[in-house]
Structures are given as structure tokens and as C-alpha cells.
Coordinates of C-alpha atoms in Angstrom, one line a residue:
Chain A
M1 CA -62.0 224.8 167.6
R2 CA -65.1 226.4 166.2
K3 CA -68.1 224.6 165.0
E4 CA -67.7 223.8 161.3
R5 CA -69.9 226.1 159.1
D6 CA -71.0 225.8 155.5
L7 CA -70.1 229.0 153.7
L8 CA -67.9 232.0 154.2
A9 CA -68.6 235.0 152.0
I10 CA -65.6 237.4 151.7
G11 CA -66.0 241.0 150.3
H12 CA -68.3 243.9 150.6
T13 CA -70.9 244.7 153.1
A14 CA -72.3 248.0 152.0
L15 CA -75.2 250.5 152.4
D16 CA -77.2 251.3 149.3
Y17 CA -78.9 254.7 149.0
I18 CA -81.6 254.7 146.3
I19 CA -82.4 258.3 145.5
Q20 CA -85.0 259.8 143.1
V21 CA -84.7 263.3 141.7
N22 CA -86.5 265.2 139.0
E23 CA -83.3 266.0 137.2
F24 CA -79.5 265.9 137.8
P25 CA -78.4 269.3 138.8
L26 CA -75.7 271.2 136.9
P27 CA -72.5 272.1 138.8
N28 CA -73.1 274.8 141.4
S29 CA -76.8 274.2 141.7
A30 CA -79.2 272.3 144.0
T31 CA -82.0 269.9 143.6
T32 CA -84.5 268.3 145.9
I33 CA -84.5 264.6 146.5
N34 CA -88.0 263.3 145.9
N35 CA -87.5 260.0 147.5
M36 CA -84.6 258.3 149.3
R37 CA -84.5 254.8 150.7
T38 CA -81.6 252.9 152.2
F39 CA -81.0 249.2 151.8
H40 CA -78.6 246.7 153.1
G41 CA -76.3 245.6 150.4
G42 CA -72.8 244.7 149.4
A43 CA -72.2 241.5 147.3
A44 CA -70.7 239.4 150.1
A45 CA -73.3 240.3 152.6
N46 CA -76.1 239.7 150.0
V47 CA -74.7 236.2 149.4
A48 CA -74.4 235.5 153.1
V49 CA -77.9 236.7 153.9
V50 CA -79.6 234.8 151.1
A51 CA -77.5 231.6 151.9
S52 CA -78.4 231.9 155.5
T53 CA -82.1 232.3 154.8
L54 CA -81.9 229.2 152.6
G55 CA -80.4 227.2 155.4
L56 CA -76.6 227.4 155.0
E57 CA -74.6 228.2 158.1
S58 CA -72.8 231.3 156.9
S59 CA -70.0 233.5 157.9
L60 CA -69.1 236.9 156.6
V61 CA -65.8 238.8 156.4
S62 CA -66.1 242.4 155.2
A63 CA -64.3 245.7 156.0
V64 CA -66.9 248.0 157.6
G65 CA -66.8 251.3 159.4
G66 CA -67.2 252.6 162.9
D67 CA -70.9 253.0 162.1
F68 CA -71.4 249.2 161.8
P69 CA -71.2 247.9 165.4
G70 CA -74.6 248.2 167.0
S71 CA -76.2 249.2 163.7
D72 CA -79.5 247.8 162.3
Y73 CA -77.4 246.1 159.7
Q74 CA -75.3 244.2 162.2
N75 CA -78.4 243.3 164.1
H76 CA -80.0 242.0 160.9
L77 CA -77.0 239.8 160.1
E78 CA -76.8 238.5 163.6
N79 CA -80.5 237.7 163.7
L80 CA -79.8 235.5 160.6
Q81 CA -77.1 233.7 162.7
I82 CA -74.4 234.9 160.3
N83 CA -71.0 234.6 162.0
L84 CA -69.4 238.0 162.2
D85 CA -66.4 237.2 164.4
D86 CA -63.9 238.1 161.7
M87 CA -65.4 241.3 160.4
I88 CA -62.7 244.0 159.9
I89 CA -64.0 247.1 161.8
V90 CA -62.3 250.3 160.7
G91 CA -63.4 252.7 163.5
E92 CA -62.3 255.9 161.8
D93 CA -63.9 255.3 158.5
K94 CA -67.4 254.4 157.2
T95 CA -69.0 251.3 155.9
P96 CA -68.8 251.2 152.0
T97 CA -71.7 253.1 150.6
A98 CA -73.4 253.2 147.1
F99 CA -75.6 256.0 146.0
V100 CA -77.8 255.3 143.0
L101 CA -79.6 258.4 141.7
T102 CA -82.4 258.1 139.2
D103 CA -84.1 261.0 137.4
T104 CA -87.6 261.1 135.9
N105 CA -86.2 259.9 132.5
D106 CA -84.9 256.8 134.3
D107 CA -81.3 257.9 133.7
Q108 CA -79.0 256.9 136.5
I109 CA -75.9 258.1 138.2
F110 CA -73.8 255.9 140.5
Y111 CA -71.5 257.1 143.3
F112 CA -69.5 254.5 145.2
Y113 CA -67.7 255.2 148.4
W114 CA -65.1 252.5 149.2
G115 CA -64.6 253.7 152.8
A116 CA -63.5 251.1 155.2
A117 CA -63.0 248.6 152.4
S118 CA -59.8 250.4 151.5
R119 CA -58.3 248.5 154.5
F120 CA -58.9 245.1 153.0
K121 CA -55.5 245.5 151.3
E122 CA -53.5 245.5 154.6
S123 CA -55.7 243.1 156.5
P124 CA -54.5 239.6 157.5
V125 CA -56.2 236.6 155.9
P126 CA -59.0 235.4 158.3
E127 CA -57.4 232.0 158.6
D128 CA -59.7 230.7 161.4
A129 CA -62.8 231.8 159.5
I130 CA -61.6 230.0 156.3
M131 CA -60.5 226.8 158.2
N132 CA -63.9 226.4 159.7
V133 CA -66.1 226.4 156.6
Q134 CA -66.8 224.0 153.8
A135 CA -66.7 226.6 151.1
V136 CA -65.4 230.2 150.5
H137 CA -67.2 232.6 148.2
L138 CA -65.0 235.5 147.0
A139 CA -67.3 238.4 146.1
T140 CA -66.7 242.0 145.1
G141 CA -63.9 243.5 147.2
D142 CA -60.2 244.1 147.1
P143 CA -58.4 241.9 144.5
T144 CA -55.2 241.3 146.6
F145 CA -57.2 240.4 149.7
N146 CA -59.4 238.0 147.6
C147 CA -56.2 236.5 146.1
R148 CA -54.6 236.0 149.5
C149 CA -57.8 234.5 151.0
G150 CA -58.3 232.3 148.0
E151 CA -54.8 230.9 148.2
F152 CA -55.2 230.1 151.9
A153 CA -58.5 228.5 151.2
R154 CA -56.9 226.4 148.4
E155 CA -54.2 225.2 150.8
S156 CA -56.9 224.3 153.2
D157 CA -58.8 222.3 150.6
K158 CA -61.9 224.4 150.6
I159 CA -64.4 224.7 147.8
I160 CA -63.9 228.2 146.3
S161 CA -66.3 230.3 144.2
F162 CA -65.3 233.6 142.8
D163 CA -67.4 236.5 141.6
P164 CA -65.5 239.7 140.9
G165 CA -68.7 241.5 139.8
Q166 CA -68.6 245.2 139.5
D167 CA -65.0 245.3 140.9
L168 CA -63.7 243.4 137.9
H169 CA -62.0 246.5 136.5
M170 CA -59.8 246.5 139.6
Y171 CA -58.2 243.2 138.7
S172 CA -55.1 243.1 136.6
P173 CA -54.8 240.1 134.2
Q174 CA -52.3 238.7 136.7
D175 CA -54.7 239.1 139.6
L176 CA -57.4 237.3 137.6
L177 CA -55.0 234.5 136.7
D178 CA -54.1 234.2 140.4
V179 CA -57.6 233.9 141.6
L180 CA -58.9 231.8 138.7
K181 CA -56.1 229.3 139.2
I182 CA -57.4 228.4 142.6
C183 CA -61.1 228.6 142.3
D184 CA -63.6 225.9 141.6
I185 CA -66.5 228.0 140.4
L186 CA -66.5 231.3 138.5
F187 CA -69.7 233.3 138.6
G188 CA -70.3 236.3 136.3
N189 CA -72.8 238.0 134.1
H190 CA -72.3 237.6 130.3
H191 CA -70.5 241.0 130.1
E192 CA -68.1 240.0 132.9
I193 CA -67.3 236.5 131.7
G194 CA -66.6 238.1 128.3
R195 CA -64.2 240.6 129.8
I196 CA -62.5 238.0 131.9
L197 CA -61.8 235.8 128.9
E198 CA -60.6 238.7 126.9
S199 CA -58.4 239.9 129.8
I200 CA -56.6 236.5 130.2
N201 CA -56.8 235.7 126.5
M202 CA -58.5 232.3 126.9
N203 CA -61.8 230.8 125.7
I204 CA -64.1 229.0 128.1
D205 CA -62.5 225.6 127.6
Q206 CA -59.1 226.9 128.2
L207 CA -60.3 228.7 131.3
R208 CA -61.9 225.5 132.6
D209 CA -58.6 223.6 132.0
Y210 CA -56.7 226.3 133.7
G211 CA -58.8 226.9 136.8
P212 CA -62.5 226.7 137.6
S213 CA -64.1 223.5 136.4
I214 CA -67.5 225.2 136.6
V215 CA -68.2 228.6 135.0
V216 CA -71.7 230.0 135.6
E217 CA -72.8 232.9 133.3
T218 CA -76.0 234.7 134.4
R219 CA -77.9 236.5 131.6
G220 CA -80.7 238.3 133.3
R221 CA -84.1 237.5 131.8
N222 CA -82.3 235.2 129.4
G223 CA -81.5 232.8 132.2
S224 CA -78.1 231.3 132.8
V225 CA -75.6 228.9 131.3
I226 CA -73.5 226.5 133.4
Y227 CA -70.3 225.5 131.6
S228 CA -69.0 222.2 133.0
D229 CA -68.3 218.9 131.2
E230 CA -71.5 219.7 129.5
K231 CA -73.1 223.1 128.8
I232 CA -76.4 223.4 130.7
Q233 CA -78.9 226.1 129.8
I234 CA -81.2 227.3 132.6
D235 CA -84.2 229.3 131.8
A236 CA -85.1 232.4 133.9
I237 CA -88.3 232.2 135.8
E238 CA -90.3 235.1 134.4
R239 CA -91.5 237.5 137.0
D240 CA -92.4 241.1 136.7
P241 CA -89.1 242.7 137.8
T242 CA -89.4 245.6 140.2
D243 CA -85.6 245.9 140.9
P244 CA -83.0 243.7 139.3
T245 CA -80.3 244.6 141.8
G246 CA -79.2 241.7 144.0
A247 CA -80.5 239.1 141.5
G248 CA -77.0 237.9 140.7
D249 CA -75.9 237.6 144.4
S250 CA -79.0 235.7 145.3
Y251 CA -78.4 233.4 142.3
R252 CA -75.0 232.6 143.7
A253 CA -76.4 231.8 147.1
G254 CA -79.2 229.8 145.6
F255 CA -76.6 227.8 143.5
L256 CA -74.2 227.2 146.4
K257 CA -76.8 225.8 148.8
P258 CA -77.7 222.7 146.7
Y259 CA -74.1 222.5 145.3
L260 CA -72.6 222.0 148.7
E261 CA -75.2 219.3 149.3
G262 CA -74.0 217.4 146.2
E263 CA -77.0 218.1 144.0
P264 CA -76.5 218.0 140.2
L265 CA -75.5 221.2 138.5
E266 CA -78.8 221.5 136.6
Y267 CA -80.7 221.4 139.8
C268 CA -78.4 224.0 141.3
G269 CA -79.0 226.3 138.4
K270 CA -82.7 225.9 138.6
L271 CA -82.9 226.5 142.3
A272 CA -80.7 229.5 141.9
S273 CA -82.9 230.9 139.2
A274 CA -86.0 230.4 141.4
V275 CA -84.3 232.2 144.3
S276 CA -83.3 235.2 142.2
S277 CA -86.8 235.4 140.8
F278 CA -88.0 236.4 144.3
I279 CA -85.3 239.1 144.8
V280 CA -86.2 241.0 141.6
E281 CA -89.8 241.3 142.8
A282 CA -88.9 243.9 145.5
E283 CA -86.6 246.8 145.9
G284 CA -83.2 246.1 147.5
C285 CA -80.8 243.1 147.4
Q286 CA -81.9 241.6 150.7
T287 CA -85.6 241.9 150.6
N288 CA -88.2 239.3 149.6
I289 CA -85.8 236.5 150.1
P290 CA -87.5 233.1 149.9
T291 CA -87.1 230.2 152.2
L292 CA -85.8 227.0 150.7
E293 CA -89.3 225.6 150.5
M294 CA -90.7 228.7 148.7
A295 CA -87.8 228.5 146.2
K296 CA -88.3 224.8 145.6
E297 CA -92.1 225.3 145.2
R298 CA -91.6 228.0 142.5
M299 CA -88.9 225.9 140.8
G300 CA -91.3 222.9 140.8
N301 CA -94.1 225.0 139.3
S302 CA -91.8 226.3 136.6
L303 CA -91.0 222.8 135.5
E304 CA -94.6 221.8 135.0
Chain B
M1 CA -94.9 272.6 185.0
R2 CA -91.5 272.3 183.4
K3 CA -88.5 274.2 184.4
E4 CA -88.3 277.4 182.5
R5 CA -85.6 277.3 179.8
D6 CA -83.9 280.0 177.8
L7 CA -84.2 279.2 174.1
L8 CA -86.3 277.0 171.9
A9 CA -85.0 276.4 168.3
I10 CA -87.6 275.3 165.8
G11 CA -86.8 273.9 162.4
H12 CA -84.4 271.4 160.8
T13 CA -82.2 268.9 162.4
A14 CA -80.3 267.3 159.5
L15 CA -77.4 265.1 158.5
D16 CA -74.8 266.6 156.2
Y17 CA -72.8 264.4 153.8
I18 CA -69.7 266.1 152.5
I19 CA -68.5 264.2 149.5
Q20 CA -65.5 264.7 147.2
V21 CA -65.2 263.3 143.7
N22 CA -62.8 263.8 140.8
E23 CA -65.7 264.7 138.5
F24 CA -69.4 264.7 138.4
P25 CA -70.5 261.7 136.4
L26 CA -72.7 262.0 133.3
P27 CA -76.0 260.2 133.3
N28 CA -75.6 256.4 133.2
S29 CA -72.1 256.4 134.4
A30 CA -70.4 255.9 137.8
T31 CA -67.8 257.6 139.8
T32 CA -65.8 256.8 142.9
I33 CA -66.2 259.0 146.0
N34 CA -62.7 260.0 147.1
N35 CA -63.7 261.2 150.5
M36 CA -67.0 261.3 152.4
R37 CA -67.7 262.6 155.9
T38 CA -70.9 263.1 157.7
F39 CA -71.7 266.0 160.1
H40 CA -74.5 266.9 162.4
G41 CA -76.4 269.8 160.9
G42 CA -79.7 271.5 160.3
A43 CA -80.1 275.2 161.1
A44 CA -82.3 274.7 164.2
A45 CA -80.0 272.1 165.7
N46 CA -76.9 274.1 164.9
V47 CA -78.4 277.1 166.8
A48 CA -79.4 274.9 169.8
V49 CA -76.0 273.2 169.9
V50 CA -74.0 276.4 169.9
A51 CA -76.4 278.2 172.2
S52 CA -76.2 275.3 174.7
T53 CA -72.4 275.3 174.5
L54 CA -72.5 279.0 175.3
G55 CA -74.6 278.4 178.3
L56 CA -78.2 278.9 177.2
E57 CA -80.6 276.2 178.4
S58 CA -81.9 275.2 175.0
S59 CA -84.7 273.1 173.6
L60 CA -85.2 271.8 170.1
V61 CA -88.2 271.0 168.0
S62 CA -87.5 269.3 164.6
A63 CA -89.1 266.6 162.5
V64 CA -86.6 263.7 162.4
G65 CA -86.8 260.1 161.1
G66 CA -87.0 256.7 162.6
D67 CA -83.2 256.6 162.4
F68 CA -82.9 259.4 165.0
P69 CA -83.9 257.7 168.3
G70 CA -80.7 256.1 169.7
S71 CA -78.5 257.7 167.1
D72 CA -75.1 259.4 167.7
Y73 CA -76.8 262.7 166.9
Q74 CA -79.5 262.2 169.6
N75 CA -76.8 261.3 172.1
H76 CA -74.8 264.3 171.1
L77 CA -77.8 266.6 171.7
E78 CA -78.7 265.0 175.0
N79 CA -75.1 265.3 176.2
L80 CA -75.4 269.0 175.7
Q81 CA -78.6 268.9 177.9
I82 CA -80.7 270.1 175.0
N83 CA -84.4 269.3 175.7
L84 CA -85.7 267.0 173.0
D85 CA -89.1 266.2 174.6
D86 CA -91.1 267.7 171.7
M87 CA -89.1 266.4 168.7
I88 CA -91.4 265.1 166.0
I89 CA -90.3 261.5 165.3
V90 CA -91.5 260.2 161.9
G91 CA -90.7 256.5 162.2
E92 CA -91.4 255.6 158.6
D93 CA -89.2 258.3 157.1
K94 CA -85.6 259.5 157.5
T95 CA -84.0 262.5 159.1
P96 CA -83.6 265.3 156.6
T97 CA -80.3 264.9 154.8
A98 CA -78.1 267.2 152.7
F99 CA -75.5 265.9 150.3
V100 CA -72.8 268.4 149.2
L101 CA -70.6 267.1 146.4
T102 CA -67.4 268.9 145.4
D103 CA -65.3 268.0 142.4
T104 CA -61.6 268.8 141.9
N105 CA -62.5 272.2 140.3
D106 CA -64.3 273.1 143.5
D107 CA -67.6 273.1 141.7
Q108 CA -70.4 271.9 143.9
I109 CA -73.7 270.1 143.6
F110 CA -76.3 270.1 146.3
Y111 CA -79.0 267.5 147.0
F112 CA -81.5 268.0 149.8
Y113 CA -83.7 265.3 151.1
W114 CA -86.6 266.8 153.1
G115 CA -87.7 263.4 154.5
A116 CA -89.4 263.6 157.9
A117 CA -89.5 267.4 157.7
S118 CA -92.4 267.1 155.3
R119 CA -94.5 266.3 158.4
F120 CA -93.9 269.7 160.0
K121 CA -97.0 270.9 158.0
E122 CA -99.4 268.7 159.8
S123 CA -97.8 268.7 163.2
P124 CA -99.4 270.5 166.2
V125 CA -97.7 273.6 167.6
P126 CA -95.5 272.4 170.5
E127 CA -97.3 274.6 173.0
D128 CA -95.6 273.3 176.1
A129 CA -92.2 273.7 174.7
I130 CA -93.0 277.3 173.6
M131 CA -94.6 278.2 177.0
N132 CA -91.6 277.1 178.9
V133 CA -88.9 279.2 177.2
Q134 CA -87.9 282.9 177.2
A135 CA -87.3 283.0 173.5
V136 CA -88.2 281.1 170.3
H137 CA -85.9 281.0 167.3
L138 CA -87.6 280.0 164.0
A139 CA -84.9 278.6 161.7
T140 CA -85.1 276.9 158.3
G141 CA -88.1 274.6 158.1
D142 CA -91.7 274.5 157.0
P143 CA -93.2 278.1 156.5
T144 CA -96.6 277.2 157.8
F145 CA -95.3 275.4 160.9
N146 CA -93.0 278.3 161.6
C147 CA -96.0 280.7 161.2
R148 CA -98.2 278.7 163.6
C149 CA -95.4 278.4 166.2
G150 CA -94.6 282.1 165.9
E151 CA -98.2 283.1 166.4
F152 CA -98.5 281.0 169.5
A153 CA -95.2 282.3 170.8
R154 CA -96.4 285.9 170.2
E155 CA -99.6 285.2 172.2
S156 CA -97.4 283.8 174.9
D157 CA -95.3 287.0 174.9
K158 CA -92.1 285.3 174.0
I159 CA -89.1 286.9 172.3
I160 CA -89.1 285.7 168.7
S161 CA -86.2 285.6 166.2
F162 CA -86.6 284.4 162.6
D163 CA -84.1 283.1 160.1
P164 CA -85.7 281.6 157.0
G165 CA -82.2 280.9 155.5
Q166 CA -82.0 278.6 152.5
D167 CA -85.7 277.8 152.8
L168 CA -86.6 281.5 152.0
H169 CA -87.8 280.5 148.5
M170 CA -90.6 278.4 150.2
Y171 CA -92.2 281.4 151.8
S172 CA -94.9 283.3 149.8
P173 CA -95.0 287.0 150.4
Q174 CA -98.0 286.5 152.7
D175 CA -96.1 283.8 154.7
L176 CA -93.3 286.3 155.1
L177 CA -95.6 289.0 156.2
D178 CA -97.3 286.7 158.7
V179 CA -94.0 285.7 160.4
L180 CA -92.3 289.1 160.1
K181 CA -95.4 290.7 161.8
I182 CA -94.9 288.7 165.0
C183 CA -91.1 288.5 165.2
D184 CA -88.7 290.7 167.2
I185 CA -85.5 289.9 165.4
L186 CA -84.9 289.0 161.7
F187 CA -81.7 287.3 160.8
G188 CA -80.5 286.9 157.2
N189 CA -77.4 287.2 155.0
H190 CA -77.3 290.2 152.7
H191 CA -78.8 288.2 149.8
E192 CA -81.7 287.0 151.9
I193 CA -82.5 290.3 153.5
G194 CA -82.5 291.8 150.0
R195 CA -84.9 289.2 148.7
I196 CA -87.2 289.6 151.7
L197 CA -87.5 293.3 151.3
E198 CA -88.1 292.8 147.6
S199 CA -90.7 290.2 148.2
I200 CA -92.8 292.3 150.7
N201 CA -92.0 295.5 148.9
M202 CA -90.6 297.4 151.9
N203 CA -87.4 299.1 152.8
I204 CA -85.6 298.4 156.1
D205 CA -87.3 301.2 158.0
Q206 CA -90.8 300.1 156.8
L207 CA -90.0 296.5 157.7
R208 CA -88.9 297.6 161.2
D209 CA -92.1 299.6 161.6
Y210 CA -94.1 296.7 160.5
G211 CA -92.5 293.8 162.4
P212 CA -89.0 293.1 163.8
S213 CA -87.5 296.0 165.6
I214 CA -84.1 294.5 165.0
V215 CA -82.8 293.3 161.6
V216 CA -79.4 291.6 161.6
E217 CA -77.7 291.2 158.3
T218 CA -74.6 289.0 158.1
R219 CA -72.2 289.6 155.4
G220 CA -69.6 286.9 155.6
R221 CA -66.0 288.3 155.8
N222 CA -67.5 291.8 155.6
G223 CA -68.9 291.4 159.1
S224 CA -72.5 292.2 160.0
V225 CA -74.9 295.1 160.3
I226 CA -77.5 295.5 163.0
Y227 CA -80.4 297.7 162.0
S228 CA -82.2 299.0 165.1
D229 CA -82.8 302.6 166.2
E230 CA -79.3 303.0 165.1
K231 CA -77.3 301.2 162.4
I232 CA -74.5 299.3 164.0
Q233 CA -71.6 297.9 161.9
I234 CA -69.8 294.9 163.3
D235 CA -66.5 293.8 161.8
A236 CA -65.8 290.2 161.1
I237 CA -63.0 288.7 163.1
E238 CA -60.6 287.6 160.4
R239 CA -59.7 283.9 160.5
D240 CA -58.4 281.6 157.9
P241 CA -61.7 279.9 156.9
T242 CA -61.7 276.2 156.4
D243 CA -65.5 275.8 155.9
P244 CA -68.0 278.7 156.1
T245 CA -71.0 276.4 156.6
G246 CA -72.6 276.9 160.0
A247 CA -71.1 280.3 160.4
G248 CA -74.5 282.0 160.2
D249 CA -76.2 279.7 162.6
S250 CA -73.5 280.1 165.2
Y251 CA -73.7 283.9 164.8
R252 CA -77.4 283.7 165.7
A253 CA -76.7 281.6 168.8
G254 CA -73.8 283.9 169.7
F255 CA -76.1 286.9 169.3
L256 CA -79.0 285.5 171.3
K257 CA -77.0 284.5 174.3
P258 CA -76.0 288.0 175.4
Y259 CA -79.3 289.5 173.9
L260 CA -81.4 287.4 176.3
E261 CA -79.2 288.6 179.2
G262 CA -79.9 292.2 178.3
E263 CA -76.5 293.2 176.8
P264 CA -76.4 296.1 174.3
L265 CA -76.8 295.2 170.6
E266 CA -73.2 296.1 169.7
Y267 CA -71.9 293.7 172.3
C268 CA -74.3 291.0 171.0
G269 CA -73.0 291.5 167.4
K270 CA -69.4 291.4 168.5
L271 CA -69.8 288.2 170.6
A272 CA -71.7 286.6 167.7
S273 CA -68.9 287.5 165.4
A274 CA -66.3 286.0 167.7
V275 CA -68.4 282.8 168.0
S276 CA -68.8 282.3 164.3
S277 CA -65.0 282.9 163.8
F278 CA -64.4 279.6 165.6
I279 CA -67.0 277.7 163.5
V280 CA -65.4 278.6 160.1
E281 CA -62.0 277.2 161.3
A282 CA -63.2 273.6 161.1
E283 CA -65.4 271.5 158.8
G284 CA -69.0 271.1 159.9
C285 CA -71.6 273.3 161.5
Q286 CA -71.2 271.9 165.0
T287 CA -67.5 271.5 165.3
N288 CA -64.9 273.8 167.0
I289 CA -67.7 275.5 169.0
P290 CA -66.1 277.8 171.6
T291 CA -67.2 278.1 175.2
L292 CA -68.4 281.5 176.3
E293 CA -65.0 282.3 177.8
M294 CA -63.2 281.4 174.6
A295 CA -65.5 283.6 172.5
K296 CA -65.2 286.5 174.9
E297 CA -61.4 286.2 174.9
R298 CA -61.3 286.4 171.1
M299 CA -63.8 289.2 171.1
G300 CA -61.6 291.1 173.6
N301 CA -58.5 290.5 171.7
S302 CA -60.1 291.8 168.5
L303 CA -61.0 295.1 170.2
E304 CA -57.4 295.8 171.3

């Protein structure tokens, strides 16, 4: 029997390439990349990394490529004591990769390579990993794998949070109904929550009766709203944002840490907001992560 | 004093990303990558790898990133006994990277990241590496670094070949005159040789009087022409080409191997042609490399 852990994040571990060009080339022409940086990313890994830094004993289940074992990324996760025993290693493919290209007009083009993550579909539910945690967070990733993992987690009486994020378009209305039925907390930005409600043809109250008793809607610099038995408005902590990517994932981790310790929802939202205010101050989803003390201090200051 | 080696290739070691998409996205939209493979590339490394496989004791000087030490690519080069003692490691940058995107219409877009190679400019001439070889091949890379290395190699009485390749546009006419003055062999495809002659305002005979006594013009499936005291036409060995990239670099290595052993130019061209006929049969610049015996056998068969 493994030692009980706090949180299992299921979904993408990915590499992010942030690329700057003068202009996007036309077909059959070339351009020089002015700057290129790579960052550790993927929504599930982002949540696990921030949660771990905040003090949650975290595990991660992602489908990654043959490039992952021995990589800097693996070392980084292991240094954070994140349990990787149930990672799905697809030797003949690559770790999912996102390319974000920005030109001098600040227009952007996004390329996503699903890679090893295409094997989620046929992968068995990581039963041991689920059994041995208090809570399971279903992040971006394959809808059917998330459904299967969620159902097993439900049978095992785990706390389940769900954040389909940018993979929302891959969920059929029935997929959504299946996962929403068994989850306790739904996270999404305001666009995503809107699209989910439209897709399943419910309003927030109907959704909360049907599935998650808590719906957390993040609104960027407009803060966040927690729908529970009451509607709680959380202000954003204003910071000069360098890079908003990863803010949402860090909010989820920052919310789950106090939530799993039984803190009231308003406190969870405020700590989450403080955590994400650090992430936007630096490029990358896993850079400038605060410790719990740093987040609490900023949260405290914002209340004065 | 180091052991004398055969060939030093100077210029790019790079990573090639071969990416397939349904269509190129418009600004501010996203697309899924259907397939992505990475290959070892960079013209200098391609030449060193093929030359080494053919039996030349090869060395390589490239500017590579902090990602290079311990990488698969480094291991691959070391397994081929390529001497890497004078590689320029730029810890805070990345190994040069090329992204080649192809859509379903077979239209292509090219992105090049110069990365660590921007440090060639300020790097010292690798004098020891040059002193300890019979011949120096100046491949794609920084013009001023190539000039400086070429001048030192000339003073040291080395055989010098030059192939500006896709970096030709970075050479001013004076840069070209400086390198051409000191080289023995100029390699280029027919477009490149044409542009070089135009840039320095000479014809082939004037160029051969001025600098390289041998000019080798590769013409894809139309074979190659060697301009020396006589003009030698070499037929291509017809193969069903899967991927033409790397054909030129492998031709250079296949030419230099017999050339450094004193074989006649026609033989050099024919062996080079046989070597490159293997490279086009598989994707990537460093895949499907023949041994010397395999290349000779195909060359022999093509003469029958």
C-alpha cells in the first residue's frame, strides 16, 4: 500500500515553445526566428507543480514521449517530489508540444502537437494512483480517459475537480454530462463555463443540482466568481502581467490547497488569486511560483 | 599533439523539426499538428556524420546550445567517433533549430532559429582542430567565422572546401571573395553557383583562376558537374526520392572521402552521387547513410 497523497493531476504534461518572429511567412517562404524559449507546461503538470510548491503531496498521470525519461522536465518534477509512478511513457512518440508564435504586431499563431497524448484513449485507468490520493484533478487531456478516471475516482469516493480548458471542444455534450455528473468542482474561464452551459443546455443552478456543487469561473483581471450555495466574488490582485499563460492552472492549485484542508471557499478563492498573481509576473506556466507563505502574505496585503 | 585526423567540418549542427498540418493557420488562430518528427541536421554535422560513416576520421566545430551536452545528438556523434573537443557550447542559448511545416497541398513554411550559432562571430578560430586535420570543410554558418577559419587553414596548408549553402545570402561580395580566395573546392547547387558568380562578377574560368581550382555544381536529379581543368558531367543515380534534404551534404562527404585519398575527380563525383542516392531514400539528413562498400557497390552497378 502506498503512502496516501493529497492530489493527483491527470492530463497533459507538455513542452511550450515561445517563438518570436518579425512576420509570419507566406507559404513557400522562410523566416528567421528572433527569439525562442522553451518552458515546461501542460495543464496537469502545471497544477501538480504549483500544488507541490504550495505543499500538497502531488502525483501526476500524463502521456509523455520517449524524450521524457531522463529529461530536464522529469528531473524538475522529481525534484518537487511529484510522484510519477503512473506516467504513461510512449517511447515511439514525443511529449505533447505547443508552439506559440508571436509577430511584431503581437498577432499570434498556435500549433499543438498531441503526440504521446493520443495514447490516453487506450490507456488503463491508473487505479493505484487514484486510490492513494485524497483528490483527483482532471485537467486538459483526452475526454474518454478523463471520464474513465473520473468514474473510478467517484467509486473510490475521491474529491474530483474538472477543468477541460482548451480541450473543451473535444468533449461531446454526452462526454461533458458524464464528467460533470461525477465531479465536485468545475473550473473554467468565463468563455468555457458559458460554452459548457450552452452545450449541456443548463444554467448554473441546474448544473450545480446535476453535478459539481462548486463552479469556479475565472475572469482574468476581473477576478473570479465561486458559485456554491452563495455566489462569491473574488477580486484579482492587480499585478503588471508579463505573461498570462498558466494563471488559470496556478489558480486551480492555489484553490485546491486550502480547499483540501477544509478552509472556507472565499479563503480558497483569495489564496488562488494571490498564487496566480505571481505566475503572470514571469514568462512560462511554472516560473515564479510562490511558496504558501509568499502567497498568504500577498493575499493578506491585498485585504488591507 | 593530437592524432592527425582527416576532415574537420565547420558550421551548423542543428535540429530539424518536420511538421505536418492540414493548413497554415491565420494570425490569432490555432491548428493541430498531425505529425511531427525531429531529425539531426545542420550542414556541418551532416557532412561529418556521412564522412565518418564512410571511414574518414572527422572532427566537428559548431556552436550549439546548453541542450547539447548529454543529448541524443551528442551521443550519436560520439558513437561515430567524431571529435567534438572544439564544439562551442553556449549554455544560455539553444542549438540552432529548423522548423519545416508542410500542409496538405505540399506547400511549405520554414522557420530558422539561429540560437547558439549567433556566437560564432565572436568565437576564436579553433586552431588546434584545424592544425590536426588534412582538410577543412566550411559549411553553412557565420561568414566571418568561416573566413577566419579558412584563412588560418590556408596558412596551415590545409585542403579547404567551401559550401555556403542556404546561408549564401549572408555573405557580402567581399566575404565571398575572401573565402573563395583561400579555398580549393567550391560546392554549390546550380542556383547557388549562379548567384556566387553574379555576386563577384566572374565566370567559372575567372573564379577558378582567382580561387578554387575545383568547382562542383550539384543539380539534383540532373546529376552534377565538376569544373576543373576539364568539365566532368556526373549522372545522378536515379532513386525514388522520399526526401531530398541532406542530399547535397552527403554528396560533399562522398566526394571528399575519395578526393582526400587521391582518387580522380570523376571517381569522386560518382561515389558522391552514389552516397547521396541513399540519403534521399529516407527522411532526414543523417538517415540511411551507406557504408563505403554499399556506396561503391551501387556506383559499380550504375556503371554497368
